[in-house]
């Protein structure tokens, strides 16, 4: 199993932004996408640079993903069940799959809990 420079857990706005920077700095990394991002539900956000008129969550995610992939990011569908230290490295586990990395960016977002 190869050891990555970084493992990004989450493919929402934060995870994809991290992927863009990691790719541009030519790091060996992987993005693990655990499923739909809460950001997809945002009809229009005015809290993201470069869109003074606002942007929908879906469009924002699509553009971030497009840019990350254009710079060479690899995005894998996987929901991390366990993240543990192994000496100076981390091991992420999703079912039977495992990844090893020297650093981890946790960009897992939030889950709404409705009453």
PDB file of C-alpha atoms in Angstrom:
ATOM      1  CA  UNK A   1       0.000   0.000   0.000  1.00  0.00           C
ATOM      2  CA  UNK A   2       1.520   3.331  -1.040  1.00  0.00           C
ATOM      3  CA  UNK A   3       1.721   6.155   1.473  1.00  0.00           C
ATOM      4  CA  UNK A   4       0.048   9.341   0.270  1.00  0.00           C
ATOM      5  CA  UNK A   5       1.247  12.809   1.187  1.00  0.00           C
ATOM      6  CA  UNK A   6      -2.318  13.647   2.191  1.00  0.00           C
ATOM      7  CA  UNK A   7      -5.760  12.101   2.362  1.00  0.00           C
ATOM      8  CA  UNK A   8      -8.741  14.458   2.066  1.00  0.00           C
ATOM      9  CA  UNK A   9     -11.851  13.071   3.747  1.00  0.00           C
ATOM     10  CA  UNK A  10     -14.850  14.855   2.244  1.00  0.00           C
ATOM     11  CA  UNK A  11     -15.678  16.257  -1.184  1.00  0.00           C
ATOM     12  CA  UNK A  12     -17.728  19.310  -0.261  1.00  0.00           C
ATOM     13  CA  UNK A  13     -16.452  22.873  -0.784  1.00  0.00           C
ATOM     14  CA  UNK A  14     -13.683  22.577   1.834  1.00  0.00           C
ATOM     15  CA  UNK A  15     -12.421  19.190   0.644  1.00  0.00           C
ATOM     16  CA  UNK A  16     -12.448  20.191  -3.008  1.00  0.00           C
ATOM     17  CA  UNK A  17     -10.657  23.458  -2.249  1.00  0.00           C
ATOM     18  CA  UNK A  18      -7.980  21.467  -0.398  1.00  0.00           C
ATOM     19  CA  UNK A  19      -7.746  19.152  -3.421  1.00  0.00           C
ATOM     20  CA  UNK A  20      -7.175  22.069  -5.778  1.00  0.00           C
ATOM     21  CA  UNK A  21      -4.275  23.363  -3.693  1.00  0.00           C
ATOM     22  CA  UNK A  22      -2.761  19.916  -3.148  1.00  0.00           C
ATOM     23  CA  UNK A  23      -2.952  19.196  -6.872  1.00  0.00           C
ATOM     24  CA  UNK A  24      -1.418  22.531  -7.824  1.00  0.00           C
ATOM     25  CA  UNK A  25       1.450  21.888  -5.405  1.00  0.00           C
ATOM     26  CA  UNK A  26       1.895  18.430  -6.961  1.00  0.00           C
ATOM     27  CA  UNK A  27       1.272  16.436  -3.818  1.00  0.00           C
ATOM     28  CA  UNK A  28       0.387  12.749  -3.904  1.00  0.00           C
ATOM     29  CA  UNK A  29      -3.122  12.732  -2.459  1.00  0.00           C
ATOM     30  CA  UNK A  30      -6.603  11.320  -2.746  1.00  0.00           C
ATOM     31  CA  UNK A  31     -10.062  12.707  -1.998  1.00  0.00           C
ATOM     32  CA  UNK A  32     -12.575  10.342  -0.421  1.00  0.00           C
ATOM     33  CA  UNK A  33     -16.162  11.331  -1.231  1.00  0.00           C
ATOM     34  CA  UNK A  34     -18.646   9.937   1.287  1.00  0.00           C
ATOM     35  CA  UNK A  35     -21.767  10.980  -0.597  1.00  0.00           C
ATOM     36  CA  UNK A  36     -23.963  14.009  -1.219  1.00  0.00           C
ATOM     37  CA  UNK A  37     -22.754  17.291   0.222  1.00  0.00           C
ATOM     38  CA  UNK A  38     -25.072  19.441   2.314  1.00  0.00           C
ATOM     39  CA  UNK A  39     -23.863  22.331   0.132  1.00  0.00           C
ATOM     40  CA  UNK A  40     -25.944  20.906  -2.751  1.00  0.00           C
ATOM     41  CA  UNK A  41     -29.056  22.105  -0.913  1.00  0.00           C
ATOM     42  CA  UNK A  42     -28.015  25.766  -0.864  1.00  0.00           C
ATOM     43  CA  UNK A  43     -30.180  27.679  -3.373  1.00  0.00           C
ATOM     44  CA  UNK A  44     -27.803  30.659  -3.485  1.00  0.00           C
ATOM     45  CA  UNK A  45     -24.811  31.509  -1.340  1.00  0.00           C
ATOM     46  CA  UNK A  46     -23.104  34.883  -1.185  1.00  0.00           C
ATOM     47  CA  UNK A  47     -20.325  33.643   1.090  1.00  0.00           C
ATOM     48  CA  UNK A  48     -17.949  32.339  -1.554  1.00  0.00           C
ATOM     49  CA  UNK A  49     -15.375  34.525  -3.355  1.00  0.00           C
ATOM     50  CA  UNK A  50     -15.692  35.242  -7.079  1.00  0.00           C
ATOM     51  CA  UNK A  51     -19.495  35.158  -7.201  1.00  0.00           C
ATOM     52  CA  UNK A  52     -20.669  38.601  -6.077  1.00  0.00           C
ATOM     53  CA  UNK A  53     -24.208  37.823  -7.278  1.00  0.00           C
ATOM     54  CA  UNK A  54     -24.239  34.480  -5.447  1.00  0.00           C
ATOM     55  CA  UNK A  55     -24.004  30.913  -6.684  1.00  0.00           C
ATOM     56  CA  UNK A  56     -26.057  27.779  -6.089  1.00  0.00           C
ATOM     57  CA  UNK A  57     -24.520  25.016  -4.047  1.00  0.00           C
ATOM     58  CA  UNK A  58     -24.766  22.583  -6.941  1.00  0.00           C
ATOM     59  CA  UNK A  59     -23.006  24.919  -9.342  1.00  0.00           C
ATOM     60  CA  UNK A  60     -20.314  25.710  -6.779  1.00  0.00           C
ATOM     61  CA  UNK A  61     -19.616  22.021  -6.145  1.00  0.00           C
ATOM     62  CA  UNK A  62     -19.591  21.244  -9.869  1.00  0.00           C
ATOM     63  CA  UNK A  63     -17.063  24.017 -10.595  1.00  0.00           C
ATOM     64  CA  UNK A  64     -14.829  23.065  -7.657  1.00  0.00           C
ATOM     65  CA  UNK A  65     -14.870  19.396  -8.719  1.00  0.00           C
ATOM     66  CA  UNK A  66     -14.156  20.346 -12.333  1.00  0.00           C
ATOM     67  CA  UNK A  67     -11.176  22.471 -11.298  1.00  0.00           C
ATOM     68  CA  UNK A  68      -9.790  19.826  -8.927  1.00  0.00           C
ATOM     69  CA  UNK A  69     -10.039  17.128 -11.611  1.00  0.00           C
ATOM     70  CA  UNK A  70      -8.487  19.439 -14.222  1.00  0.00           C
ATOM     71  CA  UNK A  71      -5.423  19.777 -11.980  1.00  0.00           C
ATOM     72  CA  UNK A  72      -5.154  16.002 -11.575  1.00  0.00           C
ATOM     73  CA  UNK A  73      -7.065  15.284  -8.369  1.00  0.00           C
ATOM     74  CA  UNK A  74      -8.342  11.749  -7.888  1.00  0.00           C
ATOM     75  CA  UNK A  75     -11.736  11.470  -6.201  1.00  0.00           C
ATOM     76  CA  UNK A  76     -12.897   8.089  -4.916  1.00  0.00           C
ATOM     77  CA  UNK A  77     -16.376   7.299  -3.625  1.00  0.00           C
ATOM     78  CA  UNK A  78     -15.852   5.920  -0.133  1.00  0.00           C
ATOM     79  CA  UNK A  79     -17.237   6.594   3.327  1.00  0.00           C
ATOM     80  CA  UNK A  80     -14.459   6.414   5.927  1.00  0.00           C
ATOM     81  CA  UNK A  81     -15.506   4.212   8.846  1.00  0.00           C
ATOM     82  CA  UNK A  82     -12.271   4.382  10.806  1.00  0.00           C
ATOM     83  CA  UNK A  83      -9.257   6.664  10.893  1.00  0.00           C
ATOM     84  CA  UNK A  84      -6.340   5.663  13.087  1.00  0.00           C
ATOM     85  CA  UNK A  85      -2.689   6.430  13.658  1.00  0.00           C
ATOM     86  CA  UNK A  86      -0.048   3.899  12.717  1.00  0.00           C
ATOM     87  CA  UNK A  87       3.211   5.347  13.960  1.00  0.00           C
ATOM     88  CA  UNK A  88       3.719   8.643  12.150  1.00  0.00           C
ATOM     89  CA  UNK A  89       1.084   7.888   9.515  1.00  0.00           C
ATOM     90  CA  UNK A  90      -2.681   7.621   9.322  1.00  0.00           C
ATOM     91  CA  UNK A  91      -4.712   4.702   8.029  1.00  0.00           C
ATOM     92  CA  UNK A  92      -8.253   5.289   6.757  1.00  0.00           C
ATOM     93  CA  UNK A  93     -10.599   2.318   6.407  1.00  0.00           C
ATOM     94  CA  UNK A  94     -13.768   2.072   4.322  1.00  0.00           C
ATOM     95  CA  UNK A  95     -15.084  -1.473   4.188  1.00  0.00           C
ATOM     96  CA  UNK A  96     -12.305  -3.642   2.777  1.00  0.00           C
ATOM     97  CA  UNK A  97     -10.364  -0.682   1.358  1.00  0.00           C
ATOM     98  CA  UNK A  98      -7.512   1.037   3.185  1.00  0.00           C
ATOM     99  CA  UNK A  99      -5.419   4.111   2.505  1.00  0.00           C
ATOM    100  CA  UNK A 100      -2.235   5.277   4.237  1.00  0.00           C
ATOM    101  CA  UNK A 101      -1.190   8.947   4.415  1.00  0.00           C
ATOM    102  CA  UNK A 102       1.272  11.182   6.212  1.00  0.00           C
ATOM    103  CA  UNK A 103      -1.419  13.823   6.803  1.00  0.00           C
ATOM    104  CA  UNK A 104      -5.213  14.053   6.692  1.00  0.00           C
ATOM    105  CA  UNK A 105      -7.585  16.908   5.942  1.00  0.00           C
ATOM    106  CA  UNK A 106     -10.936  16.280   7.624  1.00  0.00           C
ATOM    107  CA  UNK A 107     -13.554  18.116   5.581  1.00  0.00           C
ATOM    108  CA  UNK A 108     -16.556  16.018   6.542  1.00  0.00           C
ATOM    109  CA  UNK A 109     -19.038  18.862   6.845  1.00  0.00           C
ATOM    110  CA  UNK A 110     -22.098  18.645   9.049  1.00  0.00           C
ATOM    111  CA  UNK A 111     -25.348  16.743   9.194  1.00  0.00           C
ATOM    112  CA  UNK A 112     -28.582  18.515  10.041  1.00  0.00           C
ATOM    113  CA  UNK A 113     -30.614  16.904  12.790  1.00  0.00           C
ATOM    114  CA  UNK A 114     -34.223  17.903  12.484  1.00  0.00           C
ATOM    115  CA  UNK A 115     -36.540  17.665  15.491  1.00  0.00           C
TER     116      UNK A 115
END
